[in-house]
Coordinates of C-alpha atoms and ligand atoms in Angstrom, one line a residue:
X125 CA 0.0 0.0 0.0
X126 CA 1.3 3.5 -1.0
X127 CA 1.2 6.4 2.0
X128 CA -2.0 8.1 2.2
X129 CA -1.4 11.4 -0.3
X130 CA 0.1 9.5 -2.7
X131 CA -1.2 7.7 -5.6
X132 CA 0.3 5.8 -8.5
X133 CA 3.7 5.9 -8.4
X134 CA 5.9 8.0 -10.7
X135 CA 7.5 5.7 -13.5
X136 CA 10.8 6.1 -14.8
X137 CA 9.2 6.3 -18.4
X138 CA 6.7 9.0 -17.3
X139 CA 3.7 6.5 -18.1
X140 CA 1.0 7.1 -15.5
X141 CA 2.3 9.7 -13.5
X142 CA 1.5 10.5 -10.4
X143 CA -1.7 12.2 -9.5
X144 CA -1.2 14.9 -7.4
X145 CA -3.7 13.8 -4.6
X146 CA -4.3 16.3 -2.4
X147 CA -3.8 15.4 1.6
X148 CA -6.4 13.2 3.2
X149 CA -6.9 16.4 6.1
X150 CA -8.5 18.6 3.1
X151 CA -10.7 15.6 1.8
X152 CA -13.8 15.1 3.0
X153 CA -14.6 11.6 4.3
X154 CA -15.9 8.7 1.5
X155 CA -14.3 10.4 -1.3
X156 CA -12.8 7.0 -3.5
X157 CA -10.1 5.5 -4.3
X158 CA -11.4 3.0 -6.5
X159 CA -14.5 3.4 -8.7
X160 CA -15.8 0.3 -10.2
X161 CA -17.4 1.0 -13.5
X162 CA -20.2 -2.0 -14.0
X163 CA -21.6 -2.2 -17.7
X164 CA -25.0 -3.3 -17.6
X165 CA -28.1 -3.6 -19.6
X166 CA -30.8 -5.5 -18.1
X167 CA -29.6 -6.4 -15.0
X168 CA -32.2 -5.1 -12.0
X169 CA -31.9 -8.0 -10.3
X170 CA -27.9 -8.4 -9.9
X171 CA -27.7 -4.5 -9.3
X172 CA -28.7 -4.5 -4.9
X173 CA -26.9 -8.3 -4.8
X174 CA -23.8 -6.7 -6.7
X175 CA -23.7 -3.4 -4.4
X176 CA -23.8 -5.8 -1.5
X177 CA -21.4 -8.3 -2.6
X178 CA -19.0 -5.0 -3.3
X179 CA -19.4 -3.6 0.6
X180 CA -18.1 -6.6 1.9
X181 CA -15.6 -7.5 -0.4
X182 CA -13.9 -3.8 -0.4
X183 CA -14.1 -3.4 3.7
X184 CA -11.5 -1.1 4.5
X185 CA -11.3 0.3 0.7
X186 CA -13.0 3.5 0.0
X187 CA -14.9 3.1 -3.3
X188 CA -17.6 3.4 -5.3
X189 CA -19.7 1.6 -7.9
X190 CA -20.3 3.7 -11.4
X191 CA -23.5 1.7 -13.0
X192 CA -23.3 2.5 -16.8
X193 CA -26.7 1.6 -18.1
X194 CA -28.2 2.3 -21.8
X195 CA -32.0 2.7 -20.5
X196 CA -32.8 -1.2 -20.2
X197 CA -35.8 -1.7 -20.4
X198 CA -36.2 -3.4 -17.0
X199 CA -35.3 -0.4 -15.4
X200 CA -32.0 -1.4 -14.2
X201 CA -30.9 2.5 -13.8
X202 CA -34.2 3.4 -11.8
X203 CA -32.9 0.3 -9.1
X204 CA -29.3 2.0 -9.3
X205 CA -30.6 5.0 -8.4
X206 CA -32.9 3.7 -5.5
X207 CA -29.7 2.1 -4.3
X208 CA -27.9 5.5 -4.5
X209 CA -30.7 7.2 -2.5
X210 CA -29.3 4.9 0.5
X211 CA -25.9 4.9 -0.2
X212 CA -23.9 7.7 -2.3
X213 CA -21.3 5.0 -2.9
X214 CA -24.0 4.0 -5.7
X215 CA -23.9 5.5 -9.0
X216 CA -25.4 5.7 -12.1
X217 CA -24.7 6.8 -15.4
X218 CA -28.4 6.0 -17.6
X219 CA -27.9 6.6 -21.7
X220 CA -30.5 7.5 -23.5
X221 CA -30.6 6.2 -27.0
X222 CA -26.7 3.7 -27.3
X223 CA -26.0 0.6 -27.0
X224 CA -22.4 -0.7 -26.3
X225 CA -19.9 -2.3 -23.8
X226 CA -16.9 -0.3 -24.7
X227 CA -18.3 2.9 -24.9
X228 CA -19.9 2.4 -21.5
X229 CA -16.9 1.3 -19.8
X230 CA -15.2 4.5 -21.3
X231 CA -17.8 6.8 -20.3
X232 CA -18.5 5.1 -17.3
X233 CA -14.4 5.6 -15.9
X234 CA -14.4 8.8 -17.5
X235 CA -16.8 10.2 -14.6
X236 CA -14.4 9.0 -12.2
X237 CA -12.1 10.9 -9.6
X238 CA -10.7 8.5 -7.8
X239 CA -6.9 6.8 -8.0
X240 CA -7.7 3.3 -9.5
X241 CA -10.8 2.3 -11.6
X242 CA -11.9 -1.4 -11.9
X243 CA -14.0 -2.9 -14.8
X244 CA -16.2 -5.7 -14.0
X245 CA -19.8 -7.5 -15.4
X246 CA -23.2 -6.4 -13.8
X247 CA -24.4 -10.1 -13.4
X248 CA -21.7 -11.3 -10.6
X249 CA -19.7 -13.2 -13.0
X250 CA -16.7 -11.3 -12.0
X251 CA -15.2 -12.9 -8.6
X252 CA -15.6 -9.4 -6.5
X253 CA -12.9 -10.9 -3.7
X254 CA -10.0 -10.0 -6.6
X255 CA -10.7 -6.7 -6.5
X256 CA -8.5 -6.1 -3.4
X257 CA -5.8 -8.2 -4.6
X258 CA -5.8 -6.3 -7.6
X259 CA -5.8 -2.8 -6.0
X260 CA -3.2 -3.6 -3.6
X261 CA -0.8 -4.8 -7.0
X262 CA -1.4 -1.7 -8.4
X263 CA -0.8 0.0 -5.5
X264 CA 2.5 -1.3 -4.8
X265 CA 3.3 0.7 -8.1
X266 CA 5.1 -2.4 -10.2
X267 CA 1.9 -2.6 -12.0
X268 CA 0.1 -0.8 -14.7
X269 CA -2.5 -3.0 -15.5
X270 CA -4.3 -5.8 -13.3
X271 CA -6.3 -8.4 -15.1
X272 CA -8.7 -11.0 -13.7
X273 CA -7.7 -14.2 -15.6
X274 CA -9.9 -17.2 -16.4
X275 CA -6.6 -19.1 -18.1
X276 CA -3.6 -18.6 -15.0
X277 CA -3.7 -21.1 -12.6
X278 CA -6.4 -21.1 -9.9
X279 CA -8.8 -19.3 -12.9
X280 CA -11.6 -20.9 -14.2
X281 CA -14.5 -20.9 -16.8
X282 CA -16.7 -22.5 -15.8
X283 CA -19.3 -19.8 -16.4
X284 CA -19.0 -19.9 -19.6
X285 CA -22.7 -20.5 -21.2
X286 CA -22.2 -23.0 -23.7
X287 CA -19.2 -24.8 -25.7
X288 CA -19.6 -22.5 -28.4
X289 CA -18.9 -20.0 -26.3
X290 CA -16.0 -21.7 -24.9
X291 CA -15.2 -21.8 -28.4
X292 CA -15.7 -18.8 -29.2
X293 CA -13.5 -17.1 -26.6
X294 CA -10.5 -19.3 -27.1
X295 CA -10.4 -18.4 -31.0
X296 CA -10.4 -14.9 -29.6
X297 CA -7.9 -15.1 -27.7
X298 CA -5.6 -16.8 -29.7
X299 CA -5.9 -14.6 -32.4
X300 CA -5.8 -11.5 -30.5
X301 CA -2.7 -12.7 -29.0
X302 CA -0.8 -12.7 -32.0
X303 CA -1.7 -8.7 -32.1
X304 CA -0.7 -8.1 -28.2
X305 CA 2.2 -5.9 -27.4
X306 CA 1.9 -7.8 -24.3
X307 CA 1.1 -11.5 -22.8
X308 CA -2.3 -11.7 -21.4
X309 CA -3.6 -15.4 -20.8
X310 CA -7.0 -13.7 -20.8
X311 CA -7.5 -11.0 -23.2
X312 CA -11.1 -11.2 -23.7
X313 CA -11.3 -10.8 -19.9
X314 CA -14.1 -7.9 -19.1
X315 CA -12.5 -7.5 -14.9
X316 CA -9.5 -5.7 -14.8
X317 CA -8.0 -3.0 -12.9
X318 CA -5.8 0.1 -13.7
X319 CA -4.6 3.5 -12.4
X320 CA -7.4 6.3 -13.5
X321 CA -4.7 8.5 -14.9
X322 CA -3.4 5.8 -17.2
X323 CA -6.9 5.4 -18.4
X324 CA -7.2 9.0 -18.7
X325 CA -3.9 9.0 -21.3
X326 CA -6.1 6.0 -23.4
X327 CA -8.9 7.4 -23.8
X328 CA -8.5 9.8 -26.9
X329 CA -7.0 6.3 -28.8
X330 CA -9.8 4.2 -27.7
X331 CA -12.0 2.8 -30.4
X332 CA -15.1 2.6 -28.4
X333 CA -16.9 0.3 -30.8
X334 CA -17.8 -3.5 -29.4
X335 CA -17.3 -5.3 -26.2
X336 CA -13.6 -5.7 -26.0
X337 CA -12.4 -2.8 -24.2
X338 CA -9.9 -4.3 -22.6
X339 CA -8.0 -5.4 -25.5
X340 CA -8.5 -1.5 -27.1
X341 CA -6.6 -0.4 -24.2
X342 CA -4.1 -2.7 -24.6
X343 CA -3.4 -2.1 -28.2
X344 CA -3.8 1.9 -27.6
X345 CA -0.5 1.8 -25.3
X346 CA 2.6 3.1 -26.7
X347 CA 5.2 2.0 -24.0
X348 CA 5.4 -1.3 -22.4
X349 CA 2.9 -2.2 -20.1
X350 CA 3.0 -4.2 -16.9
X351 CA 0.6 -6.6 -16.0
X352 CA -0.3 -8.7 -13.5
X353 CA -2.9 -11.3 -13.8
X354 CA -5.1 -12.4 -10.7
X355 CA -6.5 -15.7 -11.1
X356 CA -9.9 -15.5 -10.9
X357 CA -13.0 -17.8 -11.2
X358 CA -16.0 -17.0 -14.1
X359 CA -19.3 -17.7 -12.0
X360 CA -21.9 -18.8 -13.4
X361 CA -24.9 -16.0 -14.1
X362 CA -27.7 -16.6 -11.9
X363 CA -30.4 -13.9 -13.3
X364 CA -30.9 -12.5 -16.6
X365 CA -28.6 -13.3 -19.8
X366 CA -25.7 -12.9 -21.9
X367 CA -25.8 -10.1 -24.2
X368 CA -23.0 -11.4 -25.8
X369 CA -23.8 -13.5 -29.1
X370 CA -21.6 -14.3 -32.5
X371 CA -22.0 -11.1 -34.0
X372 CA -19.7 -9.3 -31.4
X373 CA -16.5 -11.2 -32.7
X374 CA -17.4 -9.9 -36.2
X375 CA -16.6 -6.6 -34.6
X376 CA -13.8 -8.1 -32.4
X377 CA -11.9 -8.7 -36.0
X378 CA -12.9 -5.2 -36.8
X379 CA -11.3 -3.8 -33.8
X380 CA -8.0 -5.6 -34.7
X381 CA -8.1 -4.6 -38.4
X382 CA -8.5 -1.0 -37.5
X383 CA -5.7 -0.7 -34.9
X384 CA -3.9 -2.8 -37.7
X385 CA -4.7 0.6 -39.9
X386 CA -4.1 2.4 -37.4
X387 CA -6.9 4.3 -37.4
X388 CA -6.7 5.8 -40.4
X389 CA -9.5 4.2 -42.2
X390 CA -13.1 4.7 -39.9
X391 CA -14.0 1.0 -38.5
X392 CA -17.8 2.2 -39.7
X393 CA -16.5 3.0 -43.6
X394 CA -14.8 -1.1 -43.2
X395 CA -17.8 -2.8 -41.7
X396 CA -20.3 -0.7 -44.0
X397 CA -18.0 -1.9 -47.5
X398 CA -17.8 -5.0 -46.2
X399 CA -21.4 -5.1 -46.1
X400 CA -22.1 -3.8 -49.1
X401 CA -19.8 -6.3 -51.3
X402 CA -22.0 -9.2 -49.2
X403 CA -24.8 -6.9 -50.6
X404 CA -23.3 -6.8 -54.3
X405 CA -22.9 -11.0 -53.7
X406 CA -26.9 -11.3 -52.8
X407 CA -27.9 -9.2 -55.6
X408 CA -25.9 -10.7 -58.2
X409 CA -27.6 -14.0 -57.1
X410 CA -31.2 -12.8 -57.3
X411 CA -30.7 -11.2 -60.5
X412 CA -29.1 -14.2 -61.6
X413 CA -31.6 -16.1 -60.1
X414 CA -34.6 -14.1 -61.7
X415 CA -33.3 -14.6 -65.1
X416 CA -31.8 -18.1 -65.1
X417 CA -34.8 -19.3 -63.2
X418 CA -37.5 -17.7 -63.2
X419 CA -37.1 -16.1 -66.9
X420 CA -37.7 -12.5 -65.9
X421 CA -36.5 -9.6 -67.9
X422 CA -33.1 -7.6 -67.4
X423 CA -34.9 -4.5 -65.7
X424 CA -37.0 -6.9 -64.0
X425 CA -34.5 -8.9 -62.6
X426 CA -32.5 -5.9 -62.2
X427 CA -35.2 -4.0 -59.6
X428 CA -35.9 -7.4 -57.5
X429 CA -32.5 -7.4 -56.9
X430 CA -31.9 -4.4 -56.0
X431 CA -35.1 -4.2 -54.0
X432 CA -33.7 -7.5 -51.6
X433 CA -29.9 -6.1 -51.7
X434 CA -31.5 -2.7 -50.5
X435 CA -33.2 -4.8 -47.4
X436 CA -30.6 -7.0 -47.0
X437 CA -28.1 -4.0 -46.5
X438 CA -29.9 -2.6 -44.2
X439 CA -30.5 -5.8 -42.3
X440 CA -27.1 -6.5 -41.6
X441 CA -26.2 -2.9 -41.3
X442 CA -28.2 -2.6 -38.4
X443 CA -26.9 -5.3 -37.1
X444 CA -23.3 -4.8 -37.3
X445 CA -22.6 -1.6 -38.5
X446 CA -24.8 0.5 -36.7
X447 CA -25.1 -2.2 -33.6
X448 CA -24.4 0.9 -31.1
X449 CA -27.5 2.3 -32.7
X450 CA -29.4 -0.6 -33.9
X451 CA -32.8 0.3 -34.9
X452 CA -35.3 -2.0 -33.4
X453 CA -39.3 -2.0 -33.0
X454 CA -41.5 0.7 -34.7
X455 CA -38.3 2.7 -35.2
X456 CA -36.7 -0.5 -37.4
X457 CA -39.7 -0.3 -39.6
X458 CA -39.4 3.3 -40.0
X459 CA -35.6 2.9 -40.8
X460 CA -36.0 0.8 -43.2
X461 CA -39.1 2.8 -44.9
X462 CA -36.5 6.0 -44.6
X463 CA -33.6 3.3 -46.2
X464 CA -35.5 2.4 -49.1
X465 CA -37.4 5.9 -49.6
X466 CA -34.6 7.5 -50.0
X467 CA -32.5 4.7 -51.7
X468 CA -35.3 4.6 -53.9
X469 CA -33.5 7.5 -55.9
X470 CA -29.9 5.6 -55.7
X471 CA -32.0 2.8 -57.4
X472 CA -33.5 4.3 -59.9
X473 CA -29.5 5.6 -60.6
X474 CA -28.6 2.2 -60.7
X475 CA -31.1 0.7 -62.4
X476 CA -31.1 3.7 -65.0
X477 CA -27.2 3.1 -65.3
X478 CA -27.0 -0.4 -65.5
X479 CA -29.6 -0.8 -68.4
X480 CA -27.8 1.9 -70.4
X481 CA -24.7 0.1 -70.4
X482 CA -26.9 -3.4 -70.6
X483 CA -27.7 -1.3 -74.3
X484 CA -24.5 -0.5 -74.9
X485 CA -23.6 -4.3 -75.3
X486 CA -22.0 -4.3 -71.7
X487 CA -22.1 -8.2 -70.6
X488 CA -25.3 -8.0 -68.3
X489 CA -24.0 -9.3 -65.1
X490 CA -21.7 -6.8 -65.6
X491 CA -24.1 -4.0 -65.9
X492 CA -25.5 -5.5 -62.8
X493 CA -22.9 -5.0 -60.7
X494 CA -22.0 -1.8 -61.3
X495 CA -25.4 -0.7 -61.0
X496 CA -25.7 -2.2 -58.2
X497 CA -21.9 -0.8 -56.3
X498 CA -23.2 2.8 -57.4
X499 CA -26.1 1.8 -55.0
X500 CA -24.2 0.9 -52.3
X501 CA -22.4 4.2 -52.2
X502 CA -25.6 5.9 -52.1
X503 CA -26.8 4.4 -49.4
X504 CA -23.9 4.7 -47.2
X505 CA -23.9 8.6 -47.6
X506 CA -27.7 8.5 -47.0
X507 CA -27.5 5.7 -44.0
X508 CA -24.5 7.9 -41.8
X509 CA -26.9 11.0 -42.3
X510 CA -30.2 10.1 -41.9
X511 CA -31.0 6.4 -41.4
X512 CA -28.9 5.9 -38.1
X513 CA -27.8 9.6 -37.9
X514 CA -27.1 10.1 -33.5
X515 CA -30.2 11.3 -31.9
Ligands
GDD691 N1 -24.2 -0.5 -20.8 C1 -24.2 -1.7 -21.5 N2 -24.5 -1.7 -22.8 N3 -23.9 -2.8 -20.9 C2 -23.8 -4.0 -21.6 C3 -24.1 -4.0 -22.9 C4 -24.5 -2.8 -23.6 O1 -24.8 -2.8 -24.8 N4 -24.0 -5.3 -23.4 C5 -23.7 -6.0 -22.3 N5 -23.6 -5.2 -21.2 C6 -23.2 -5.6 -19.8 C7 -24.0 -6.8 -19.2 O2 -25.2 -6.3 -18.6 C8 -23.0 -7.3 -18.3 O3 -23.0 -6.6 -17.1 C9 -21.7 -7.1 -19.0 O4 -21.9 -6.1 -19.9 C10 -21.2 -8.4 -19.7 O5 -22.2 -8.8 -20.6 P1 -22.7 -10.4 -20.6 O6 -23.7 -10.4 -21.6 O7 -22.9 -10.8 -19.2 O8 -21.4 -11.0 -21.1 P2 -20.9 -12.5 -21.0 O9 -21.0 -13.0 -19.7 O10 -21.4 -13.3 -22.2 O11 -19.3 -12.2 -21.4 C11 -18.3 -12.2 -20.4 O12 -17.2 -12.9 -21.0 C12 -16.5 -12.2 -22.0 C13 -15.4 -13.1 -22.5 O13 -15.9 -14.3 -23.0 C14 -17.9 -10.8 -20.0 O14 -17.1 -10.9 -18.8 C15 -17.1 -10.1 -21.0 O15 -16.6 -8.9 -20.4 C16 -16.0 -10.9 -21.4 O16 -15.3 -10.3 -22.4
MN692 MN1 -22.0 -12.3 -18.1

């Protein structure tokens, strides 16, 4: 343990230097040292067993819980803030209109004061005991970085909720090890602990985008890092589920390929191209389809096509590309109305375009595609701006 007034210690390189914490006589009692940021959507019932588990596991440890929640639905935030009415430990950050782990995590540390801020799952998952051992690491100041491990020894998985995600998890790690700067057993671990200013010096590089925030910080360091992994155990979740599914690895490979970039290409601009080629793919089949098949005429063909590419886009954009603000309910109808209104005019473009060159002798698959590409970059100037524009 460092002496009261002092926090992280200074490091030879400069990384993480010390923040100037001002003497314990001028601070008024409760003010943290370690805020735990907790991610959660749809988790009202872990929230008061959470809080709970947190008071005794961090006796002794002035701290506080930061509850990042993106309006569930089960009205997760208004239990939050019933539990910060008793106890102004508890806190709440409710987002009104977003979805997404990362950028929760980030928004959620970025309201923090204290020394050291921890990352951990709303469903107690996360083994709350390691959250001392982990603070005391890092304040011995040999540390930079304190992960919870599911793959050191004394770790376990067994919370896992199915082989395939077993599965799933070790691909990920595997692959993202190959990227790491530095060895981490557990990469795709969401518990980990780190000093606030180091976090703080991350934050501008941070993608934001997807569930794997701790491997963005990770990649986003310049200078060596030092790490310490805890071994911890992966309970199994008791109430609610895993908002986790297949599609988040999609933009787990995204994430590496843009830090790959470095940046310089947006993640969105990728994951819409990609997309759209997928798009190009489908309505090259249709059209295909509708002529080899079903006998229809070029311009026939041509419009089913690019009617089902046109869905199918937006489909899987909303999905993937626009997951953070994925359209759903009434307001996925009216997206997709708005999508195809005003793609309605890219089509007519395409359509226009590829029977002129279908005229001009131009193979007709041919003329198909490049219709069809000059509809994809239609829509994605229309989709940033007014399909999934940030409300
Ligand atoms: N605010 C917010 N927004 N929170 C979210 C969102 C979101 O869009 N999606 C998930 N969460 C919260 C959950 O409520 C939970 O507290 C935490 O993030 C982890 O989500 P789970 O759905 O419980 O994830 P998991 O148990 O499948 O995944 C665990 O294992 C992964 C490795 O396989 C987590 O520990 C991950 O962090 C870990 O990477
Ligand atoms: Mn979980």
């Amino acid at each position: 343990m460092t002496a009261p007034g002092h926090g992280h210690q200074t490091r030879q390189d400069g990384m993480a230097t010390d923040t100037t914490d001002p003497p314990p006589a001028q601070r008024i009692d409760g003010v943290a040292d370690l805020t735990v940021v907790v991610p959660c959507y749809n988790e009202r019932p872990n929230v008061a067993p959470l809080v709970a588990a947190l008071d005794a596991a961090l006796a002794g440890i002035a701290w506080e819980v930061v509850f990042v929640d993106d309006n569930s639905p089960d009205g997760t935030a208004a239990e939050a803030r019933r539990l910060g009415r008793l106890d102004p430990r508890v806190r709440c950050i409710r987002r009104i209109g977003r979805r997404g782990l990362s950028s929760a995590v980030i928004e959620g540390a970025l309201v923090s004061s204290a020394l050291f801020i921890a990352v951990m799952d709303g469903d107690l998952q996360h083994d709350e005991t390691r959250l001392p051992v982990m603070l005391e690491a890092l304040r011995s100041g040999q540390y930079d970085l304190a992960v919870a491990s599911r793959h050191v020894v004394g770790g376990d998985a067994a919370g896992l909720a199915s082989r395939w995600r077993h599965a799933l998890s070790d691909a990920g790690a595997t692959l993202a090890q190959r990227f790491l700067p530095v060895t981490l057993s557990d990469p795709m671990s969401g518990f980990f602990m780190l000093p606030r200013v180091l976090f703080e010096q991350l934050a501008p590089s941070l993608t934001a985008q997807g569930f794997k925030i701790l491997l963005d910080l990770v990649l986003s360091v310049e200078l060596p890092l030092r790490v310490i992994e805890v071994p911890a155990e992966f309970r199994k979740r008791l109430a609610g589920e895993s908002k986790l599914d297949v599609l988040v690895l999609t933009q787990f490979a995204g994430l590496l390929v843009d830090k790959t970039l470095g940046g310089l290409v947006p993640l969105r601009f990728l994951s819409f191209a990609a997309v759209g080629l997928l798009g190009v793919g489908v309505h090259l089949m249709v059209l295909i389809g509708g002529r080899e098949m079903l006998g229809l005429g070029f311009a026939t063909a041509q419009i089913d096509a690019t009617v089902v590419a046109m869905v199918f886009n937006f489909l899987l954009n909303n999905q993937i590309t626009y997951r953070d603000q994925q359209l759903r309910g009434p307001r996925l109808w009216r997206g997709l109305l708005l999508f195809m209104v005003v793609c309605g005019i890219g089509a007519v473009a395409n359509v226009g375009i590829a029977r002129v060159l279908y005229q001009a002798n131009t193979y007709w698959t041919v003329a198909g595609a490049i219709g069809a590409v000059i509809g994809v970059v239609w829509n994605y100037a229309v989709s940033a701006t007014l399909v999934w524009r940030a409300r």
